[in-house]
mmCIF file of C-alpha atoms and ligand atoms in Angstrom:
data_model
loop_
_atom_site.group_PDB
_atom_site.id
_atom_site.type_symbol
_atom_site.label_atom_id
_atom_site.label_comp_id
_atom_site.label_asym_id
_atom_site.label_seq_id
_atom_site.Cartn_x
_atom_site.Cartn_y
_atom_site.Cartn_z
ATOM 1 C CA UNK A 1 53.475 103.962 80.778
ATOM 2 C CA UNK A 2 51.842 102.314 77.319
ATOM 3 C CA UNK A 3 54.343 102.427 74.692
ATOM 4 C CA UNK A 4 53.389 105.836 71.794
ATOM 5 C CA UNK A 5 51.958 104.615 69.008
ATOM 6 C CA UNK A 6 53.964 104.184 65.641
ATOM 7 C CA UNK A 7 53.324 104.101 62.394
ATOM 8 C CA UNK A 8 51.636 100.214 60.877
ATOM 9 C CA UNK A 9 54.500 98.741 58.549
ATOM 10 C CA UNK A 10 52.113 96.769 57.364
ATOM 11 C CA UNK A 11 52.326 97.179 53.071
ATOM 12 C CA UNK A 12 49.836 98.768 51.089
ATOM 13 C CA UNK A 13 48.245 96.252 49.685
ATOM 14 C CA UNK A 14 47.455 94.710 52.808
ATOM 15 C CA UNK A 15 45.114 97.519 54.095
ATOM 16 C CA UNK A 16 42.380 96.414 52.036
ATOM 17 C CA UNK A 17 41.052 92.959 51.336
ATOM 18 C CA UNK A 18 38.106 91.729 49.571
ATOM 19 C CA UNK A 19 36.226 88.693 48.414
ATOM 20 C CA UNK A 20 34.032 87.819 45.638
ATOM 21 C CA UNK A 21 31.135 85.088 46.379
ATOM 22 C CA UNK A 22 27.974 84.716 43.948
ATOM 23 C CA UNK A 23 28.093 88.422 42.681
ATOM 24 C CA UNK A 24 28.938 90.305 46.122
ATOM 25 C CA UNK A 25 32.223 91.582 46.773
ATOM 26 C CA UNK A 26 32.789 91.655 50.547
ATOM 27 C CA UNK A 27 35.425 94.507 50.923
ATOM 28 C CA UNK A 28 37.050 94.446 54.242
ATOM 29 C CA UNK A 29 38.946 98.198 55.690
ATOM 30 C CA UNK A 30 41.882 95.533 57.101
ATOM 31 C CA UNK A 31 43.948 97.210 59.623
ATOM 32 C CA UNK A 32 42.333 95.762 62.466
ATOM 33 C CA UNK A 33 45.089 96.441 65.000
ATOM 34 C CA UNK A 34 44.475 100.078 64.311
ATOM 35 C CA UNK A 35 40.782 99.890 64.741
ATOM 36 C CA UNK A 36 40.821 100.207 60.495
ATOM 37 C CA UNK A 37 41.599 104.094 60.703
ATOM 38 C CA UNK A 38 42.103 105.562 57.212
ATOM 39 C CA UNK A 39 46.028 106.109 56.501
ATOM 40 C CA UNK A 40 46.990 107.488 53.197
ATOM 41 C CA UNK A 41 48.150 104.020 51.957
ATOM 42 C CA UNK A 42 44.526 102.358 52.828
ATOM 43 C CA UNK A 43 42.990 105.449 51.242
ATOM 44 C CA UNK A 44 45.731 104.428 47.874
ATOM 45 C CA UNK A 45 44.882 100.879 48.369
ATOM 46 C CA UNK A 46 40.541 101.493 48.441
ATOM 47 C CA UNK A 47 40.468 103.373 45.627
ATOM 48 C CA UNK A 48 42.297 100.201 43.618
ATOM 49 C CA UNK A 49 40.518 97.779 44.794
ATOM 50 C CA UNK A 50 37.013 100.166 43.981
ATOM 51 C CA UNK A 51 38.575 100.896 40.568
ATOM 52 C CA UNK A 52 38.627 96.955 40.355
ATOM 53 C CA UNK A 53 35.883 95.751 41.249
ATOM 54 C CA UNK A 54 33.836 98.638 39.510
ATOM 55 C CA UNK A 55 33.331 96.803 35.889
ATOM 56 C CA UNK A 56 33.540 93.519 36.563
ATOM 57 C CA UNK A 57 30.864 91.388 35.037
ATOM 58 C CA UNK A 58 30.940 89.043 38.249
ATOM 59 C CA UNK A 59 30.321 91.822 41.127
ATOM 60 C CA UNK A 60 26.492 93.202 41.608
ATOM 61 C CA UNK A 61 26.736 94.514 44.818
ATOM 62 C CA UNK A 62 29.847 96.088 46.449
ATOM 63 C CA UNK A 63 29.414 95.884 50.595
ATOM 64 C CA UNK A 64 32.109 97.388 52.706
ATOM 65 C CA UNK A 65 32.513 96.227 56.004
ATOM 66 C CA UNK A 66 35.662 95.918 58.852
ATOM 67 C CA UNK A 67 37.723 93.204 60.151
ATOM 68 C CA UNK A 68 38.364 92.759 63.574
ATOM 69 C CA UNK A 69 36.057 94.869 65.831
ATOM 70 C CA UNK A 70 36.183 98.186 64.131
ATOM 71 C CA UNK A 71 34.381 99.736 60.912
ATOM 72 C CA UNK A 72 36.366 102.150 60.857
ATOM 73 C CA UNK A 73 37.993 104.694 63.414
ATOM 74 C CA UNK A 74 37.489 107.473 61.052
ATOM 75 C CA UNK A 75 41.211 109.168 59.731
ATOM 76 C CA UNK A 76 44.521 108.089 61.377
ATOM 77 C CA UNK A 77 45.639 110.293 63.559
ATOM 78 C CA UNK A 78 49.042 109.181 63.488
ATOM 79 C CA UNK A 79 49.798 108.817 59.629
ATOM 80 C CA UNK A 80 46.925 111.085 57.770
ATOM 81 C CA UNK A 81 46.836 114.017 60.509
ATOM 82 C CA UNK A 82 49.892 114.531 62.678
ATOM 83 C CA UNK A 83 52.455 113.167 59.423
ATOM 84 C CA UNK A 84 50.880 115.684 56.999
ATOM 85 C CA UNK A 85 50.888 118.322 59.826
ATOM 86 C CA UNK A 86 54.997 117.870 59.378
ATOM 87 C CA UNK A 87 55.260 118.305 55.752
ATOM 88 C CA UNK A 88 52.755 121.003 55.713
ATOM 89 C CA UNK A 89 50.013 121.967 53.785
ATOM 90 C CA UNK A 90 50.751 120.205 50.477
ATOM 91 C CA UNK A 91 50.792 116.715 52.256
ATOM 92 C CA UNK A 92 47.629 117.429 53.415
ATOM 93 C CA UNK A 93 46.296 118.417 50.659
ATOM 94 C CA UNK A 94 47.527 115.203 48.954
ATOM 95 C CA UNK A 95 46.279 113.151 51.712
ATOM 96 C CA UNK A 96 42.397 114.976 51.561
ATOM 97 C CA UNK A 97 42.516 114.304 47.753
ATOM 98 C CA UNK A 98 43.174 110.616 48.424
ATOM 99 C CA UNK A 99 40.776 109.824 50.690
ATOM 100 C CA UNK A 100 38.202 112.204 49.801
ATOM 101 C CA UNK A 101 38.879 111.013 45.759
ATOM 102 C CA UNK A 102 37.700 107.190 47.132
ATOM 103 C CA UNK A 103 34.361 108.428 48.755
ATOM 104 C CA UNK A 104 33.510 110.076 46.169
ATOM 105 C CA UNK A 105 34.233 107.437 43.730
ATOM 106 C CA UNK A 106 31.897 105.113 46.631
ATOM 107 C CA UNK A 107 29.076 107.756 46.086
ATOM 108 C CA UNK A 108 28.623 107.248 42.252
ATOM 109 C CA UNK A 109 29.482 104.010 41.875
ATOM 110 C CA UNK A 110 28.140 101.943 39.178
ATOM 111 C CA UNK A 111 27.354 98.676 41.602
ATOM 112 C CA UNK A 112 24.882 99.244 44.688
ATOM 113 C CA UNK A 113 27.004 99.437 47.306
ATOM 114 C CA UNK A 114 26.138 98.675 51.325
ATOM 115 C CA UNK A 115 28.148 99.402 54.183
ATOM 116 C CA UNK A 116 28.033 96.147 57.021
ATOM 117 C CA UNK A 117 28.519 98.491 59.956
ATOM 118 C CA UNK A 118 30.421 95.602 62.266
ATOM 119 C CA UNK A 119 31.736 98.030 65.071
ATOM 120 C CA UNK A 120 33.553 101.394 65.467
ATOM 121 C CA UNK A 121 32.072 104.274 63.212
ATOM 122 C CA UNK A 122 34.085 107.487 64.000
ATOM 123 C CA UNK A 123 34.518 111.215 62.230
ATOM 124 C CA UNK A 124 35.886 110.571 59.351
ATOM 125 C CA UNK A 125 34.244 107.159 58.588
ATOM 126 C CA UNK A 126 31.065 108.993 57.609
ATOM 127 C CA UNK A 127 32.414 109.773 54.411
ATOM 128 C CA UNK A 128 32.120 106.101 53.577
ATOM 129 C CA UNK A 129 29.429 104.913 55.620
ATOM 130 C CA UNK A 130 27.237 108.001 53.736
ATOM 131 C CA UNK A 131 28.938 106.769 50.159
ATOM 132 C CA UNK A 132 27.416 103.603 50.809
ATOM 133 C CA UNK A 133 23.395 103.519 48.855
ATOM 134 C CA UNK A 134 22.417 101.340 52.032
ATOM 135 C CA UNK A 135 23.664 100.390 55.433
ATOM 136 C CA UNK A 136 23.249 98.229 58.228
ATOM 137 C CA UNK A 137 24.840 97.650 61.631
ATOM 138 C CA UNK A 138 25.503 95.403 64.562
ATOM 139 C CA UNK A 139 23.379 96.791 67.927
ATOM 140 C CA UNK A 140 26.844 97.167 69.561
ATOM 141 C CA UNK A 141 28.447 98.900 66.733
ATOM 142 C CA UNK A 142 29.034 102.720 68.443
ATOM 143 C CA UNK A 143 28.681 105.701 66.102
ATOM 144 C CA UNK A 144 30.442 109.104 67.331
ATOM 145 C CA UNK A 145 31.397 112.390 66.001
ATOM 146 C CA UNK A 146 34.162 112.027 68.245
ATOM 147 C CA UNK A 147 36.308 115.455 66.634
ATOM 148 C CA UNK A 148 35.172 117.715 69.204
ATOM 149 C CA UNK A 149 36.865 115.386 72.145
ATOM 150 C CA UNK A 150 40.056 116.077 70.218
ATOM 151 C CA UNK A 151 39.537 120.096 69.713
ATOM 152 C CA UNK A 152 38.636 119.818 65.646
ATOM 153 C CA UNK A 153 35.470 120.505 64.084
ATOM 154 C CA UNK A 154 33.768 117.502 62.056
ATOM 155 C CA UNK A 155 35.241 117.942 58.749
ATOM 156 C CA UNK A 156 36.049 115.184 55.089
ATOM 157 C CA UNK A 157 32.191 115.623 55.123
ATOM 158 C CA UNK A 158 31.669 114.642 58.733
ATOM 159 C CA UNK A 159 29.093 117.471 59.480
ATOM 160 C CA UNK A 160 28.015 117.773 56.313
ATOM 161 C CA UNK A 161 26.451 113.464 56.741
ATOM 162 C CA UNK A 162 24.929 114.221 59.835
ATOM 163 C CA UNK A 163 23.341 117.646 58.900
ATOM 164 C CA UNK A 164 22.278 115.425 56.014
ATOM 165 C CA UNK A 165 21.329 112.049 57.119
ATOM 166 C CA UNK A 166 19.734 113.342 60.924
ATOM 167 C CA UNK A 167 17.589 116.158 62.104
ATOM 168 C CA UNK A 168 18.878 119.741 62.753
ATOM 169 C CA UNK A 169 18.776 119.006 66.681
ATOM 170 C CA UNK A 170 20.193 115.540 66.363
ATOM 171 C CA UNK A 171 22.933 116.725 64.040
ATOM 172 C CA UNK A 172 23.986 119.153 66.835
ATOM 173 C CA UNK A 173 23.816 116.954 69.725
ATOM 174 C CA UNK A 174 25.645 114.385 67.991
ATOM 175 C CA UNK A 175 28.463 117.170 66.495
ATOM 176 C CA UNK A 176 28.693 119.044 69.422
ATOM 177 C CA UNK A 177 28.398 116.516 72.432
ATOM 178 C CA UNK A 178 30.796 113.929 70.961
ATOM 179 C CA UNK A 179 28.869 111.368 72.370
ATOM 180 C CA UNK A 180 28.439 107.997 70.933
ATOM 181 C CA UNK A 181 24.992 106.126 69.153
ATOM 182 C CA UNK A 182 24.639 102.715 69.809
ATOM 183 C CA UNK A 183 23.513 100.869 66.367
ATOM 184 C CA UNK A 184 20.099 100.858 67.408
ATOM 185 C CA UNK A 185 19.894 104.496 68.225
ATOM 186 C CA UNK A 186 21.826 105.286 64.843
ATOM 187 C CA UNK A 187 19.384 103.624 63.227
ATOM 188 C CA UNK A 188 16.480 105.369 65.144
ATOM 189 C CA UNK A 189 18.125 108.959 63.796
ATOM 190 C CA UNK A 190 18.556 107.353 60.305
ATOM 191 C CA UNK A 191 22.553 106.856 59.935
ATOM 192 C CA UNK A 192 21.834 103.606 59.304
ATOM 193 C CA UNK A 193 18.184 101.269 57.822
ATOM 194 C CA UNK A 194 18.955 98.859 60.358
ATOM 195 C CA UNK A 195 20.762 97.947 63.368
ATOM 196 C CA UNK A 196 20.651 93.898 64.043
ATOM 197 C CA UNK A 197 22.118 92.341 66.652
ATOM 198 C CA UNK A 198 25.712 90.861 65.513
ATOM 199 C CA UNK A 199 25.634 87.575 64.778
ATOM 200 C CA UNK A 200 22.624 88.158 62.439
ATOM 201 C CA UNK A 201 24.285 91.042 60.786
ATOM 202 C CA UNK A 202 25.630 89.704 57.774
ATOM 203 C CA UNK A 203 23.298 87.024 56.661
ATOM 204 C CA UNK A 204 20.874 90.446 56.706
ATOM 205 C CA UNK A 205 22.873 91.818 54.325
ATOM 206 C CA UNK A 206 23.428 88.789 52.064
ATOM 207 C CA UNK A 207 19.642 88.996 52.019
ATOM 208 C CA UNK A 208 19.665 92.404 50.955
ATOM 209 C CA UNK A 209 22.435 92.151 48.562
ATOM 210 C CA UNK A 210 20.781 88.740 47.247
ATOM 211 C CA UNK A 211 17.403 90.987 46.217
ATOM 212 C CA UNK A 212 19.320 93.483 44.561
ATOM 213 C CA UNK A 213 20.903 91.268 42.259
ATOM 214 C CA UNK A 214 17.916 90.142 40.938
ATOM 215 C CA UNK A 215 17.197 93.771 39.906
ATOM 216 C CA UNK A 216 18.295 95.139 36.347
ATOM 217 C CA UNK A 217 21.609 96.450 36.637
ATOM 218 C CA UNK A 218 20.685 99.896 34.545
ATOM 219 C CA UNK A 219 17.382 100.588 36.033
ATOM 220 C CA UNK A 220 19.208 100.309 39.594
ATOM 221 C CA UNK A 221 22.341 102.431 38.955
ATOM 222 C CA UNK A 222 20.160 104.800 37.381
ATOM 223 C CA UNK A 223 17.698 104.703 40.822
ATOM 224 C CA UNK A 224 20.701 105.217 43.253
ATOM 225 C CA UNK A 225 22.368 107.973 41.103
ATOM 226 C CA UNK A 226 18.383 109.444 40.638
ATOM 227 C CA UNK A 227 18.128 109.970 44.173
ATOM 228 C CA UNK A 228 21.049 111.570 45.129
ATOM 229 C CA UNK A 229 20.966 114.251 42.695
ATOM 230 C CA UNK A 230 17.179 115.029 43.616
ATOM 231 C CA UNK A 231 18.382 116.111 46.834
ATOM 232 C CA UNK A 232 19.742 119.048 45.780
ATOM 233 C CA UNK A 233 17.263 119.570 43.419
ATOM 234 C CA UNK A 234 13.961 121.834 43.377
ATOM 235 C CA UNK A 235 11.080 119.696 42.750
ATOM 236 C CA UNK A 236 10.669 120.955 39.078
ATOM 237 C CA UNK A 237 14.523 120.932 38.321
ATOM 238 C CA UNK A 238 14.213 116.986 39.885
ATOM 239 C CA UNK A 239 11.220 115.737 37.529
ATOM 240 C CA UNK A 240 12.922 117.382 34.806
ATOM 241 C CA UNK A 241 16.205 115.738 35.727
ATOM 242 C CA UNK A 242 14.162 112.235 35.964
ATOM 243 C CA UNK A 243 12.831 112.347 32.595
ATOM 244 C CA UNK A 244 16.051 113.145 31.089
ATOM 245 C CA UNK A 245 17.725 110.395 33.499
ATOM 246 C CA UNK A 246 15.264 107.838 32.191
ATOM 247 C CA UNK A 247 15.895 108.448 28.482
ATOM 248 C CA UNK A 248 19.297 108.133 28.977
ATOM 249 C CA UNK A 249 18.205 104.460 30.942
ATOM 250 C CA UNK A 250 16.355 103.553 27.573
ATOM 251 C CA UNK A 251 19.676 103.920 25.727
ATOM 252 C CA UNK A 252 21.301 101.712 27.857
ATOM 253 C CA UNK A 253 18.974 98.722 26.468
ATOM 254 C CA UNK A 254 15.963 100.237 28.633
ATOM 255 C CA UNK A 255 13.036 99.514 25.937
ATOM 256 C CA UNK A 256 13.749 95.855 25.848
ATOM 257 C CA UNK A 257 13.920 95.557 29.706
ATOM 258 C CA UNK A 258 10.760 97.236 30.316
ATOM 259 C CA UNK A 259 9.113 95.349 27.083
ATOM 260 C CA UNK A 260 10.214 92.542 28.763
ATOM 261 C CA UNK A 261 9.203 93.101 31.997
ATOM 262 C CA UNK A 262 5.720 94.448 31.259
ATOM 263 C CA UNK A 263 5.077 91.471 28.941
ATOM 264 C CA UNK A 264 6.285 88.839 31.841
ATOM 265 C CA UNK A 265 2.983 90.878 34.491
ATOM 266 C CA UNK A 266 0.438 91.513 31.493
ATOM 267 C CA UNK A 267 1.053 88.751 28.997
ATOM 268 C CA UNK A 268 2.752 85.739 30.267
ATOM 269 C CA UNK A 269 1.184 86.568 34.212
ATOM 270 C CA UNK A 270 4.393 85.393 35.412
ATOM 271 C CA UNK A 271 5.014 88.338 38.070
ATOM 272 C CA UNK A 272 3.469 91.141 39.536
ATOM 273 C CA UNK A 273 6.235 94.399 39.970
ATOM 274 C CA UNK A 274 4.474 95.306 42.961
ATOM 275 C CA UNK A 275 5.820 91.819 44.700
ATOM 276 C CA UNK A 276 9.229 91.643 43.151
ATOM 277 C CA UNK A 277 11.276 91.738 40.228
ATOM 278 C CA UNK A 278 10.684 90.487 36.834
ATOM 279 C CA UNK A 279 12.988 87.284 35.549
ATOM 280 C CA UNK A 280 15.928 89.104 34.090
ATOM 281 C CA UNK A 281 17.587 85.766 32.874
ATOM 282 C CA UNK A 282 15.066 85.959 29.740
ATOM 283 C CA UNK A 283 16.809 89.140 28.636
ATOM 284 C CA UNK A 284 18.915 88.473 25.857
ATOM 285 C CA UNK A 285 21.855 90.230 28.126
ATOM 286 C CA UNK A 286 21.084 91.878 31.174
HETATM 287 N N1 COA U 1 44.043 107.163 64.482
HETATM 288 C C1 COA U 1 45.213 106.578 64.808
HETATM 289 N N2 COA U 1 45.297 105.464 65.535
HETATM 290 C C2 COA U 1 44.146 104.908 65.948
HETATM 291 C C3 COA U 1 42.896 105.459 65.665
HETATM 292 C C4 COA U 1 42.870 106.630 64.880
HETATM 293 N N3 COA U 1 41.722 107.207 64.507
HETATM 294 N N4 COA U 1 41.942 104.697 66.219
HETATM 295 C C5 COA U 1 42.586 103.682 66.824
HETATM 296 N N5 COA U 1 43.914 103.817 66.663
HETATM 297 C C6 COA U 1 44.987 102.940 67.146
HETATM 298 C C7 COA U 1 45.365 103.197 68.593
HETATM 299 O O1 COA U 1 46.225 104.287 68.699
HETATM 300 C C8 COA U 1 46.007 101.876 68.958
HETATM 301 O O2 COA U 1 47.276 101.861 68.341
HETATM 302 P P1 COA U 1 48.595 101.244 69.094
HETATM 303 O O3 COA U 1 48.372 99.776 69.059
HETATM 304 O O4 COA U 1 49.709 101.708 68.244
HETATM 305 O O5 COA U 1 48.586 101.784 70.479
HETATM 306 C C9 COA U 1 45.158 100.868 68.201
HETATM 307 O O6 COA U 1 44.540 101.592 67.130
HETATM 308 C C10 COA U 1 44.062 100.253 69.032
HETATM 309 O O7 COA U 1 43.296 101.306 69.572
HETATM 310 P P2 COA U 1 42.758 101.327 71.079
HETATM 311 O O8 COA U 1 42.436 102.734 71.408
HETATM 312 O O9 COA U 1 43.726 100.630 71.961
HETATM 313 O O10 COA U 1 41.456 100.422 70.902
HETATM 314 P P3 COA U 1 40.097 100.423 71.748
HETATM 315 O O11 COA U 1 39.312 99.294 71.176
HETATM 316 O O12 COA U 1 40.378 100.439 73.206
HETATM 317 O O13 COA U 1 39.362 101.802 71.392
HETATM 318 C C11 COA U 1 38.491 103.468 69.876
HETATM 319 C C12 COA U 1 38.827 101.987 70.112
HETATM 320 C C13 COA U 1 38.024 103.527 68.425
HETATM 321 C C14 COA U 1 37.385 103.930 70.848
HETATM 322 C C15 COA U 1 39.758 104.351 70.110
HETATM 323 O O14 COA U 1 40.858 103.770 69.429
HETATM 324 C C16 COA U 1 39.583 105.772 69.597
HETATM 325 O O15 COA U 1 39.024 106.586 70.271
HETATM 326 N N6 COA U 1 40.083 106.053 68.371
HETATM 327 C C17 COA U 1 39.988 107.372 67.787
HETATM 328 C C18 COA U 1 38.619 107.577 67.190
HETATM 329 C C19 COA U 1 38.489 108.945 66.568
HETATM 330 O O16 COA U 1 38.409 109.945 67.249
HETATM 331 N N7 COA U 1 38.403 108.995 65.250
HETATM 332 C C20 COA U 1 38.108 110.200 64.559
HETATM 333 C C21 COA U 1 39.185 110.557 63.672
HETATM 334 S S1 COA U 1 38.589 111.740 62.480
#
């Protein structure tokens, strides 16, 4: 008979691990041996390394990815679940709070963030992968709402991403069925942008994250934040909210970007918005 599971003795600080190259931080879930399921301490050790990497002048672009052949096996069913279940309800209460507290830090983050789906995406992974602005997968990553196969419902958000991010009917299938999406098919119901097949997965994303640097930093945190909160906005209460949200931009040094800018495509000829961004690097400070 296989051996019962036990509990990773691996220390905190090991759960996580990132890498800073030419503006992108590469953050890595790093439990591979556990298929990068959240425990409490890599829910502690994500929301430190976020917190660090948050203001630094030499990160643009946060992406999250997985080492080993996971993304993430959604919530450890060992150390966040059945341990909490023990204690009782204040543990889990504790344990929610911490990983729920790192999502939602993910969601407004100040950086444009994009998850590198490299493999597993179960239940409780959705949190993340819908924190992250963008996202892109391998075609043999495997997407699941897998809860139902294990008698919960799709909860830390779960249900709430797919209701968001897929149609009613899709939502349902995938929720109810606890069936798996290939990466192309999870791209097809819009989980993810785009699936690619693996071994061109993360020179994609260096592309991506390479364009997005080139973009002011203000006007982009501003975008990312702007459409999220229209979401749950009525159309008047969003064009309000985007006037308001762009004043607040021009206090942020939002005049002289745009001056700038529009000087560099009418004056100077030197780019056209409609086929890219304007040379920051003549900013005074970006
Ligand atoms: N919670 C706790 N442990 C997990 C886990 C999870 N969510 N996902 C994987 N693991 C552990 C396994 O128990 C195993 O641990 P062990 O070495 O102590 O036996 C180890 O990770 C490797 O997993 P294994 O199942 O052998 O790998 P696999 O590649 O054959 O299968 C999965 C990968 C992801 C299909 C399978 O591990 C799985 O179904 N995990 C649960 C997914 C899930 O339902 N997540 C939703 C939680 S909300």
């Amino acid at each position: 008979m296989a051996k019962p599971s036990q509990p990773d003795p691996r220390p905190e600080e090991e759960t996580v691990r990132y890498e800073i190259e030419d503006g992108v931080a590469w953050v890595y879930f790093n439990r591979p041996d556990k298929r990068n399921c959240m425990s409490p301490k890599l829910n502690r050790q994500m929301k430190r390394v976020l917190d660090e990497l948050e203001f630094r002048d030499d990160v643009q672009v946060l992406v999250l990815t997985g080492e080993g052949s996971a993304w993430s096996a959604g919530m450890d069913l060992l150390e966040y679940f059945r341990a909490a279940e023990q204690e009782g309800i204040h543990k889990t209460r504790q344990h929610q709070r911490e990983a729920y507290g790192w999502w939602e830090r993910l969601r407004w983050y100040e950086k444009a963030t994009v998850g590198m789906i490299n493999g597993w995406c179960f239940g409780g992974a959705y949190g993340p992968l819908f924190a992250c602005d963008l996202a892109f997968c391998s075609d043999d990553a495997q997407f699941g709402l897998s809860e139902i196969n294990w008698a919960i419902l799709p909860g830390g958000g779960a249900s709430k991403v797919a209701a968001e991010l897929m149609g009613f009917r899709d939502a349902m299938y995938h929720a109810m069925m606890g069936e798996n999406l290939t990466g192309k098919q999870a791209a097809e119901k819009g989980l993810v942008n785009e699936s690619l097949p693996a071994d061109h997965l993360r020179a994609r994303v260096q592309e991506v994250a390479d364009v997005l640097k080139k973009k002011d930093s203000h006007a982009l945190r501003a975008t990312k934040w702007a459409v999220r909160r229209v979401r749950e906005m009525t159309y008047d209460n969003a064009e309000e909210y985007l006037i308001r949200a762009q004043e607040a931009l021009n206090d942020f040094g939002g005049w002289e970007t745009r001056r700038e800018a529009t000087k560099q495509f009418l004056d100077e000829k030197t780019f056209k918005p409609g086929l890219g961004a304007f040379d920051k690097s003549k900013l005074a400070k970006d």
